[in-house]
């Protein structure tokens, strides 16, 4: 009995020891070349250029961590994988993609199509599918962007990560992770958006690139990017508006911050009739007439002005998408999922989206006037 | 429920070395000593030959009757012998007719007629006096005055609020101390003489109706079955009464604090005192008991207690797992460390020639050597060792490029965290587990660490102390008891 138990225990012990996938993975941190950022582009000769951004690990001096210095290593190859393999020849230790934060893709490659790139990124297991994607504007080469040293944070890959992690209050761009982009482009619309980045003196991240069937087909600039996010996420916080408005005969400049949500409904007609009901809560952050006491009437006027602006912006971005015949906001997918038979009648890809009849309504309410200085209390007693 | 309590294999002492066999070479141990005092004297002189502290006095009463008195000089009260035994005998010699009426002459609390040689020798060894008036039965006069001291501050279990009072080396007096804490007739004590050669007095203390009767019964059987030559430390006995002596976790705890013992008695535990030991053993214990101190009940604010207990439990986890986790993350899964921290760790390790495992084991070993070295040294040397060791390990090793900054932080924090656990024995157990976990992490990374922690939890769940599950109230889960552990009732 005892012997049987011992045998069982030994067999179990063998399983424990040999059913281990990671025993051969043991490699110390200092034996890995940590890659934080990767840039991918294509040359005119159809050769892939891959640039890897690697922090230079120097011994820390007396406990204080020295400033992060980095190097970029560029390799070329007929395929993306060949280009990466070529880089391995230039590094002393094994390339380690576990900490890859961002993949930036050149404008040229983006226009040719990202399918090859995304497939490789998606298939490689060590590469987290949480990496941020960005498109580098044509004014910069990809390796030039990755070489850019920001005065704020030295590693551009970390800059991108911090920028998106911090949930920037300017709705001019939106982070897109690898898996999100894959998911969006797999939907019926075959469309997705990625943020644009470029560097001159500083690193700048703004505007969104619009992709259809894996190719860069257009872009949403400025407030269009914000509205695009509103339609995609059905929600957008912190849109900034500065408006000129006449109140009691005085020209007043009003700055406001608006948080909006949108409710999208469709009617089963052909072409489809879509209603975009935007509602928002606003906060006045600046009023050029400091002593101006805002009344309900004033607020109504400001609200109307903001509503008008939002409406025109939304219509503007919808028009742009219609002109390109790309629908990146999953509206088509919503119809597809709700009523598939009806969706089939629409011929969404060809004419369904382009010819859709869209009505936009906007309702904004100012919740905070920011008039903390106004004393509403009456003095009691003497 | 207690039916499956374990049985111990009795270990019989080597026959020819036993106390009885030694006596048998001189006397028939079961027979009564003869009435002639001269024979008794000769026999005792043979038995206690080569013992300079064996003292005897022979004199004649005024009626010319020989009297023989013997004892161990350091163990009795000599003035009392003179006042209570010798003087009355000399004054009232004519009333001495039988050993029974001796009681009306000598002025001592207790005396007994000697029934056999074994009793005579044993009583003298216990520090009593043998008085033999010729032609009467020899008697034992109980005038032992053992060497003891007054209670001092606890020297190992320091507390902020707790009583400044600890046990002494006399088990009877220690039981007396407990009677001051619990004035209840249900506080029962059982006495044993354990160890064939050492004949050490053992006292078992428990609160009737609070303590499981079967635990007492079983403990009684176990202590009676202890047949080794000697019992000198409480550790020998607790090892003997433990059901799983090969387990790495202690199934009894030791204390020198009467307040903790009183609290344990009220919880229904059994306390074992041993002569010549300032610590008593408390059993059965659970893992949670080992994280408690009596001082915990001094807190006026219950949230303080909650915080301290959470702190101790989390420190236990940190103190055991942190080095292994560090090794697993650095060597196997660096992608799980935040990026900036990875860069810092890589920077600190860049010129270290040793792999993370070797670094961890080196540091842990050095730390344990330091602890072991400083424990037994006098406090002034101990401090020096601490400072020199701390400086050598903390600063010089890093500057020499043998270990990294991060590893020093990890090991230092680990060591400090584990010392928040009140029981030293328990800390030592987890210290060993720490090495094992580092070993497993080195071979199998996080997978191995998870596996090892799993095995550890299984072992802890299987373990019991006198049939009380070791992980109670976590396993079996008892939410009310668990709540009482973290937030006792007001």
GROMACS .gro file of C-alpha atoms in nm, chain A residues 12 15-17 19-20 22-23 25-30 32 34 36 55-63 65-68 96 98-99 101 155 158 161-162, chain B residues 329-340 342-352 354-357 359 405 442-448 451 455:
model
   76
   12UNK     CA    1   0.319   1.283  -1.009
   15UNK     CA    2   0.469   1.514  -1.440
   16UNK     CA    3   0.518   1.826  -1.235
   17UNK     CA    4   0.878   1.856  -1.345
   19UNK     CA    5   0.504   1.935  -1.791
   20UNK     CA    6   0.666   2.273  -1.771
   22UNK     CA    7   0.881   2.766  -1.897
   23UNK     CA    8   1.186   2.574  -1.778
   25UNK     CA    9   1.251   3.022  -2.080
   26UNK     CA   10   1.470   3.104  -1.783
   27UNK     CA   11   1.663   3.408  -1.893
   28UNK     CA   12   1.762   3.691  -1.666
   29UNK     CA   13   1.651   4.044  -1.739
   30UNK     CA   14   2.004   4.149  -1.827
   32UNK     CA   15   1.732   4.022  -2.283
   34UNK     CA   16   1.412   4.495  -2.399
   36UNK     CA   17   0.983   4.934  -2.595
   55UNK     CA   18   1.665   5.142  -2.370
   56UNK     CA   19   2.035   5.151  -2.293
   57UNK     CA   20   2.081   4.983  -1.959
   58UNK     CA   21   2.369   5.143  -1.773
   59UNK     CA   22   2.459   5.059  -1.416
   60UNK     CA   23   2.269   5.270  -1.169
   61UNK     CA   24   2.488   5.497  -0.965
   62UNK     CA   25   2.447   5.468  -0.591
   63UNK     CA   26   2.083   5.378  -0.604
   65UNK     CA   27   1.842   5.550  -1.154
   66UNK     CA   28   2.015   5.732  -1.438
   67UNK     CA   29   1.811   5.900  -1.707
   68UNK     CA   30   1.675   5.663  -1.965
   96UNK     CA   31   1.243   4.058  -2.582
   98UNK     CA   32   0.736   4.147  -2.349
   99UNK     CA   33   0.751   4.518  -2.278
  101UNK     CA   34   0.444   4.948  -2.566
  155UNK     CA   35   1.157   5.735  -2.484
  158UNK     CA   36   0.685   5.550  -2.325
  161UNK     CA   37   0.197   5.500  -2.348
  162UNK     CA   38   0.182   5.780  -2.093
  711UNK     CA   39   0.975   3.750  -1.231
  712UNK     CA   40   1.333   3.851  -1.306
  713UNK     CA   41   1.438   3.520  -1.457
  714UNK     CA   42   1.119   3.392  -1.619
  715UNK     CA   43   0.844   3.647  -1.657
  716UNK     CA   44   0.993   3.999  -1.671
  717UNK     CA   45   0.696   4.107  -1.885
  718UNK     CA   46   0.486   4.103  -1.568
  719UNK     CA   47   0.696   4.373  -1.401
  720UNK     CA   48   0.597   4.732  -1.486
  721UNK     CA   49   0.822   4.867  -1.760
  722UNK     CA   50   0.993   5.142  -1.564
  724UNK     CA   51   1.202   4.652  -1.522
  725UNK     CA   52   1.443   4.915  -1.648
  726UNK     CA   53   1.544   4.998  -1.287
  727UNK     CA   54   1.593   4.631  -1.201
  728UNK     CA   55   1.791   4.574  -1.520
  729UNK     CA   56   2.008   4.877  -1.440
  730UNK     CA   57   2.079   4.751  -1.090
  731UNK     CA   58   2.162   4.403  -1.218
  732UNK     CA   59   2.369   4.498  -1.519
  733UNK     CA   60   2.711   4.439  -1.360
  734UNK     CA   61   2.617   4.166  -1.116
  736UNK     CA   62   2.555   3.616  -1.022
  737UNK     CA   63   2.214   3.506  -1.145
  738UNK     CA   64   1.918   3.632  -0.944
  739UNK     CA   65   1.876   3.297  -0.769
  741UNK     CA   66   2.202   3.644  -0.532
  787UNK     CA   67   2.026   4.726  -0.487
  824UNK     CA   68   1.453   2.894  -1.001
  825UNK     CA   69   1.353   2.572  -1.170
  826UNK     CA   70   0.999   2.642  -1.280
  827UNK     CA   71   0.932   3.016  -1.251
  828UNK     CA   72   0.590   3.143  -1.155
  829UNK     CA   73   0.438   2.808  -1.249
  830UNK     CA   74   0.657   2.639  -0.992
  833UNK     CA   75   0.255   2.487  -0.754
  837UNK     CA   76   0.128   2.213  -0.203
   0.00000   0.00000   0.00000
